[in-house]
Amino acid sequence: MKNEKVAIIGAGNLGKSIIQGLIDTKSFPLKNITATKRNLADLKDFEEKGITITSDNSSAVEGSELIIVALKPHNILSVLEEISSKINPDKHIIVSLATGISIAQIQKSIGKDLPIYRAMPNTAADVQESVTCICSTDLDKERNETVKSFFNSIGSTIQINEDLMEAATVIGACGIAYVLRFIRAMIQGGIEIGFDANTASKIVTQTVKGASELLIQREQHPEFEIDKVTTPKGCTIAGLNEMEHNGFSSALIRGIVTSYKKIEK
Ligand SMILES: NC(=O)c1ccc[n+]([C@@H]2O[C@H](COP(=O)([O-])OP(=O)(O)OC[C@H]3O[C@@H](n4cnc5c(N)ncnc54)[C@H](OP(=O)(O)O)[C@@H]3O)[C@@H](O)[C@H]2O)c1
């Protein structure tokens, strides 16, 4: 994925995180990236780094092969309809990041038979730590690899079926917010028991990173690692059980299901 030209159509929060991640990899040719939005003011820093910025979606599509559409679900289909005459099935790969918009809907808006992918990254793309769930009906191995390798440059990828894309949105993309709220609560607790906010934040963020790495590197179940730190009659199990009595796991699961139902609607 070194030579394809990439257009990010609708470079808002997520689009900018992806671009920042690509910039920081230092291995992605920035001259191959075009970013679009109507108000270009907050893309000026990218322009200084060699990225093309424009409000003209059609020219961005014409000059690129991989088209990452990072528009909101409410206008993605109308914008795709507007630019459909510029989309060439023999040249372009379309990747939609929009929550809740199916491949069939995108196909209908473009009105052509062409390779369409849906991808669900998260804003940790900014630091190349996104997990991106990808689905497509495209069977072409080379194009599959192109899309995968693009998102691998900002983290890791998982291939899933389209019917799981909304679930992927909840635990992958909304998940960033859940985890950040958890971190914030831990910092608040740390301050109450004696640390200043800055020190509490350093301890908590590294603890969360360490806990994740334990699971990623050792491929263990969380409860296995929890058992190691819960001494009988000790302070960890006392705190954990108090959290559970107050609905800790239940609140998280119910929140996840509520987010999911909201997308389904
Ligand atoms: N944020 C996440 O964590 C996340 C994660 C996974 C997927 N998603 C999905 O990613 C998509 C984008 O989310 P977001 O949070 O990045 O939204 P966002 O910040 O609102 O970004 C969308 C951008 O599209 C631009 N835009 C609107 N109309 C346009 C047009 N006609 N031509 C070109 N640009 C246009 C807007 O800028 P202007 O007003 O300046 O044009 C805006 O900055 C959504 O569909 C969402 O479901 C988000």
CSV table of N, CA, C and O in Angstrom, one decimal, residues 31-91:
chain,number,residue,atom,x,y,z
A,31,LYS,N,2.4,12.9,-0.1
A,31,LYS,CA,1.9,13.5,-1.4
A,31,LYS,C,0.8,12.6,-2.1
A,31,LYS,O,0.1,13.1,-2.9
A,32,ASN,N,0.6,11.4,-1.6
A,32,ASN,CA,-0.4,10.5,-2.2
A,32,ASN,C,-1.7,10.7,-1.5
A,32,ASN,O,-2.7,10.0,-1.8
A,33,ILE,N,-1.8,11.6,-0.5
A,33,ILE,CA,-3.1,11.8,0.3
A,33,ILE,C,-3.8,13.1,-0.1
A,33,ILE,O,-3.1,14.1,-0.1
A,34,THR,N,-5.1,13.0,-0.4
A,34,THR,CA,-5.9,14.2,-0.6
A,34,THR,C,-7.0,14.1,0.5
A,34,THR,O,-7.7,13.1,0.6
A,35,ALA,N,-7.2,15.2,1.2
A,35,ALA,CA,-8.3,15.3,2.2
A,35,ALA,C,-9.3,16.3,1.8
A,35,ALA,O,-8.9,17.4,1.4
A,36,THR,N,-10.6,16.0,2.0
A,36,THR,CA,-11.6,17.0,1.6
A,36,THR,C,-12.5,17.3,2.8
A,36,THR,O,-12.7,16.5,3.7
A,37,LYS,N,-12.9,18.6,2.8
A,37,LYS,CA,-14.1,19.0,3.7
A,37,LYS,C,-14.4,20.4,3.1
A,37,LYS,O,-13.7,21.0,2.4
A,38,ARG,N,-15.6,20.9,3.6
A,38,ARG,CA,-16.0,22.2,3.0
A,38,ARG,C,-15.2,23.3,3.6
A,38,ARG,O,-14.8,24.2,2.9
A,39,ASN,N,-15.1,23.3,4.9
A,39,ASN,CA,-14.3,24.3,5.6
A,39,ASN,C,-12.9,23.8,5.8
A,39,ASN,O,-12.6,22.9,6.7
A,40,LEU,N,-11.9,24.4,5.1
A,40,LEU,CA,-10.6,23.8,5.0
A,40,LEU,C,-9.6,24.3,6.1
A,40,LEU,O,-8.5,23.8,6.3
A,41,ALA,N,-10.1,25.3,7.0
A,41,ALA,CA,-9.3,25.9,7.9
A,41,ALA,C,-8.5,24.9,8.8
A,41,ALA,O,-7.3,25.1,9.0
A,42,ASP,N,-9.2,23.9,9.3
A,42,ASP,CA,-8.5,23.0,10.3
A,42,ASP,C,-7.7,21.9,9.6
A,42,ASP,O,-7.2,21.0,10.2
A,43,LEU,N,-7.6,22.0,8.2
A,43,LEU,CA,-6.7,21.0,7.5
A,43,LEU,C,-5.4,21.7,7.1
A,43,LEU,O,-4.5,21.1,6.4
A,44,LYS,N,-5.2,23.0,7.4
A,44,LYS,CA,-4.0,23.7,6.9
A,44,LYS,C,-2.7,23.1,7.4
A,44,LYS,O,-1.7,23.1,6.6
A,45,ASP,N,-2.7,22.6,8.6
A,45,ASP,CA,-1.4,22.0,9.1
A,45,ASP,C,-1.0,20.8,8.2
A,45,ASP,O,0.1,20.5,8.0
A,46,PHE,N,-2.0,20.1,7.8
A,46,PHE,CA,-1.8,18.9,6.9
A,46,PHE,C,-1.2,19.4,5.6
A,46,PHE,O,-0.3,18.7,5.0
A,47,GLU,N,-1.8,20.5,5.1
A,47,GLU,CA,-1.3,21.0,3.8
A,47,GLU,C,0.2,21.3,3.9
A,47,GLU,O,1.0,21.0,3.0
A,48,GLU,N,0.6,21.9,5.0
A,48,GLU,CA,2.0,22.3,5.2
A,48,GLU,C,2.9,21.0,5.2
A,48,GLU,O,4.1,21.1,4.8
A,49,LYS,N,2.3,19.9,5.5
A,49,LYS,CA,3.1,18.6,5.5
A,49,LYS,C,3.1,17.9,4.1
A,49,LYS,O,3.7,16.8,4.0
A,50,GLY,N,2.5,18.5,3.2
A,50,GLY,CA,2.5,18.0,1.8
A,50,GLY,C,1.2,17.2,1.4
A,50,GLY,O,1.2,16.7,0.3
A,51,ILE,N,0.2,17.3,2.2
A,51,ILE,CA,-1.1,16.6,1.9
A,51,ILE,C,-1.9,17.6,1.1
A,51,ILE,O,-1.9,18.8,1.4
A,52,THR,N,-2.6,17.1,0.1
A,52,THR,CA,-3.5,18.0,-0.7
A,52,THR,C,-4.8,18.2,0.0
A,52,THR,O,-5.4,17.2,0.4
A,53,ILE,N,-5.2,19.4,0.2
A,53,ILE,CA,-6.5,19.6,0.8
A,53,ILE,C,-7.4,20.4,-0.2
A,53,ILE,O,-7.0,21.3,-0.9
A,54,THR,N,-8.7,20.0,-0.2
A,54,THR,CA,-9.6,20.6,-1.2
A,54,THR,C,-11.0,20.4,-0.7
A,54,THR,O,-11.3,19.5,0.1
A,55,SER,N,-11.9,21.3,-1.2
A,55,SER,CA,-13.3,21.1,-1.0
A,55,SER,C,-14.0,20.4,-2.2
A,55,SER,O,-15.2,20.2,-2.2
A,56,ASP,N,-13.2,20.1,-3.2
A,56,ASP,CA,-13.8,19.5,-4.4
A,56,ASP,C,-13.7,18.0,-4.3
A,56,ASP,O,-12.6,17.4,-4.7
A,57,ASN,N,-14.8,17.4,-3.9
A,57,ASN,CA,-14.7,15.9,-3.7
A,57,ASN,C,-14.5,15.2,-5.1
A,57,ASN,O,-13.8,14.2,-5.1
A,58,SER,N,-15.0,15.8,-6.1
A,58,SER,CA,-14.9,15.1,-7.5
A,58,SER,C,-13.4,15.1,-7.9
A,58,SER,O,-13.0,14.0,-8.3
A,59,SER,N,-12.7,16.2,-7.7
A,59,SER,CA,-11.3,16.2,-8.2
A,59,SER,C,-10.5,15.2,-7.3
A,59,SER,O,-9.6,14.6,-7.8
A,60,ALA,N,-10.8,15.2,-6.0
A,60,ALA,CA,-10.1,14.3,-5.1
A,60,ALA,C,-10.3,12.8,-5.5
A,60,ALA,O,-9.4,12.0,-5.5
A,61,VAL,N,-11.5,12.5,-5.9
A,61,VAL,CA,-11.8,11.1,-6.4
A,61,VAL,C,-11.1,10.8,-7.7
A,61,VAL,O,-10.4,9.8,-7.8
A,62,GLU,N,-11.1,11.8,-8.6
A,62,GLU,CA,-10.5,11.6,-9.9
A,62,GLU,C,-9.0,11.3,-9.8
A,62,GLU,O,-8.4,10.6,-10.5
A,63,GLY,N,-8.4,12.0,-8.8
A,63,GLY,CA,-6.9,11.9,-8.6
A,63,GLY,C,-6.5,10.7,-7.7
A,63,GLY,O,-5.3,10.6,-7.4
A,64,SER,N,-7.4,9.9,-7.3
A,64,SER,CA,-7.0,8.8,-6.3
A,64,SER,C,-7.6,7.5,-6.7
A,64,SER,O,-8.4,7.4,-7.6
A,65,GLU,N,-7.1,6.4,-6.1
A,65,GLU,CA,-7.6,5.1,-6.3
A,65,GLU,C,-8.4,4.6,-5.1
A,65,GLU,O,-9.4,4.0,-5.3
A,66,LEU,N,-7.8,4.8,-3.9
A,66,LEU,CA,-8.5,4.3,-2.7
A,66,LEU,C,-9.3,5.5,-2.1
A,66,LEU,O,-8.7,6.5,-1.8
A,67,ILE,N,-10.6,5.3,-2.1
A,67,ILE,CA,-11.5,6.4,-1.6
A,67,ILE,C,-12.1,6.1,-0.2
A,67,ILE,O,-12.9,5.2,-0.1
A,68,ILE,N,-11.5,6.8,0.8
A,68,ILE,CA,-12.0,6.5,2.2
A,68,ILE,C,-13.1,7.6,2.4
A,68,ILE,O,-12.8,8.8,2.5
A,69,VAL,N,-14.3,7.1,2.6
A,69,VAL,CA,-15.4,8.1,2.8
A,69,VAL,C,-15.7,8.2,4.3
A,69,VAL,O,-16.3,7.3,4.9
A,70,ALA,N,-15.3,9.3,4.9
A,70,ALA,CA,-15.4,9.5,6.4
A,70,ALA,C,-16.5,10.5,6.7
A,70,ALA,O,-16.4,11.2,7.7
A,71,LEU,N,-17.5,10.6,5.8
A,71,LEU,CA,-18.7,11.5,6.1
A,71,LEU,C,-19.6,10.9,7.1
A,71,LEU,O,-19.6,9.7,7.4
A,72,LYS,N,-20.5,11.8,7.6
A,72,LYS,CA,-21.5,11.4,8.6
A,72,LYS,C,-22.5,10.5,7.9
A,72,LYS,O,-22.8,10.7,6.7
A,73,PRO,N,-23.2,9.6,8.6
A,73,PRO,CA,-24.2,8.8,8.0
A,73,PRO,C,-25.3,9.6,7.3
A,73,PRO,O,-25.9,9.1,6.3
A,74,HIS,N,-25.6,10.8,7.9
A,74,HIS,CA,-26.8,11.5,7.3
A,74,HIS,C,-26.5,12.1,5.9
A,74,HIS,O,-27.5,12.3,5.2
A,75,ASN,N,-25.2,12.3,5.5
A,75,ASN,CA,-25.0,12.9,4.2
A,75,ASN,C,-24.1,12.0,3.3
A,75,ASN,O,-23.9,12.4,2.1
A,76,ILE,N,-23.7,10.9,3.8
A,76,ILE,CA,-22.8,10.1,2.9
A,76,ILE,C,-23.4,9.7,1.6
A,76,ILE,O,-22.8,9.8,0.5
A,77,LEU,N,-24.7,9.2,1.7
A,77,LEU,CA,-25.3,8.7,0.4
A,77,LEU,C,-25.5,9.8,-0.6
A,77,LEU,O,-25.3,9.6,-1.8
A,78,SER,N,-25.9,11.0,-0.1
A,78,SER,CA,-26.2,12.1,-1.1
A,78,SER,C,-24.8,12.6,-1.7
A,78,SER,O,-24.8,12.9,-2.9
A,79,VAL,N,-23.8,12.6,-0.9
A,79,VAL,CA,-22.5,13.0,-1.4
A,79,VAL,C,-22.0,12.0,-2.5
A,79,VAL,O,-21.5,12.3,-3.5
A,80,LEU,N,-22.2,10.7,-2.1
A,80,LEU,CA,-21.7,9.7,-3.1
A,80,LEU,C,-22.5,9.8,-4.4
A,80,LEU,O,-21.9,9.6,-5.5
A,81,GLU,N,-23.8,10.1,-4.3
A,81,GLU,CA,-24.6,10.3,-5.5
A,81,GLU,C,-24.0,11.4,-6.3
A,81,GLU,O,-23.9,11.3,-7.5
A,82,GLU,N,-23.7,12.5,-5.6
A,82,GLU,CA,-23.1,13.7,-6.3
A,82,GLU,C,-21.8,13.4,-7.1
A,82,GLU,O,-21.6,13.9,-8.2
A,83,ILE,N,-21.0,12.5,-6.5
A,83,ILE,CA,-19.7,12.3,-7.2
A,83,ILE,C,-19.7,11.0,-8.0
A,83,ILE,O,-18.6,10.6,-8.5
A,84,SER,N,-20.8,10.3,-8.1
A,84,SER,CA,-20.8,9.0,-8.7
A,84,SER,C,-20.3,9.0,-10.1
A,84,SER,O,-19.7,8.0,-10.6
A,85,SER,N,-20.5,10.1,-10.9
A,85,SER,CA,-20.1,10.1,-12.3
A,85,SER,C,-18.5,10.1,-12.3
A,85,SER,O,-18.0,9.7,-13.4
A,86,LYS,N,-17.8,10.4,-11.3
A,86,LYS,CA,-16.4,10.4,-11.3
A,86,LYS,C,-15.8,9.1,-10.8
A,86,LYS,O,-14.6,8.8,-10.8
A,87,ILE,N,-16.7,8.2,-10.3
A,87,ILE,CA,-16.2,6.9,-9.8
A,87,ILE,C,-16.1,5.9,-10.9
A,87,ILE,O,-17.1,5.6,-11.6
A,88,ASN,N,-14.9,5.3,-11.0
A,88,ASN,CA,-14.7,4.4,-12.1
A,88,ASN,C,-14.5,3.0,-11.5
A,88,ASN,O,-13.5,2.7,-10.8
A,89,PRO,N,-15.4,2.0,-11.8
A,89,PRO,CA,-15.3,0.7,-11.2
A,89,PRO,C,-14.0,0.0,-11.5
A,89,PRO,O,-13.6,-0.9,-10.7
A,90,ASP,N,-13.3,0.3,-12.6
A,90,ASP,CA,-12.0,-0.4,-12.9
A,90,ASP,C,-10.8,0.2,-12.2
A,90,ASP,O,-9.7,-0.3,-12.2
A,91,LYS,N,-11.1,1.4,-11.5
A,91,LYS,CA,-9.9,2.1,-10.9
A,91,LYS,C,-10.1,2.2,-9.4
A,91,LYS,O,-9.2,2.1,-8.6
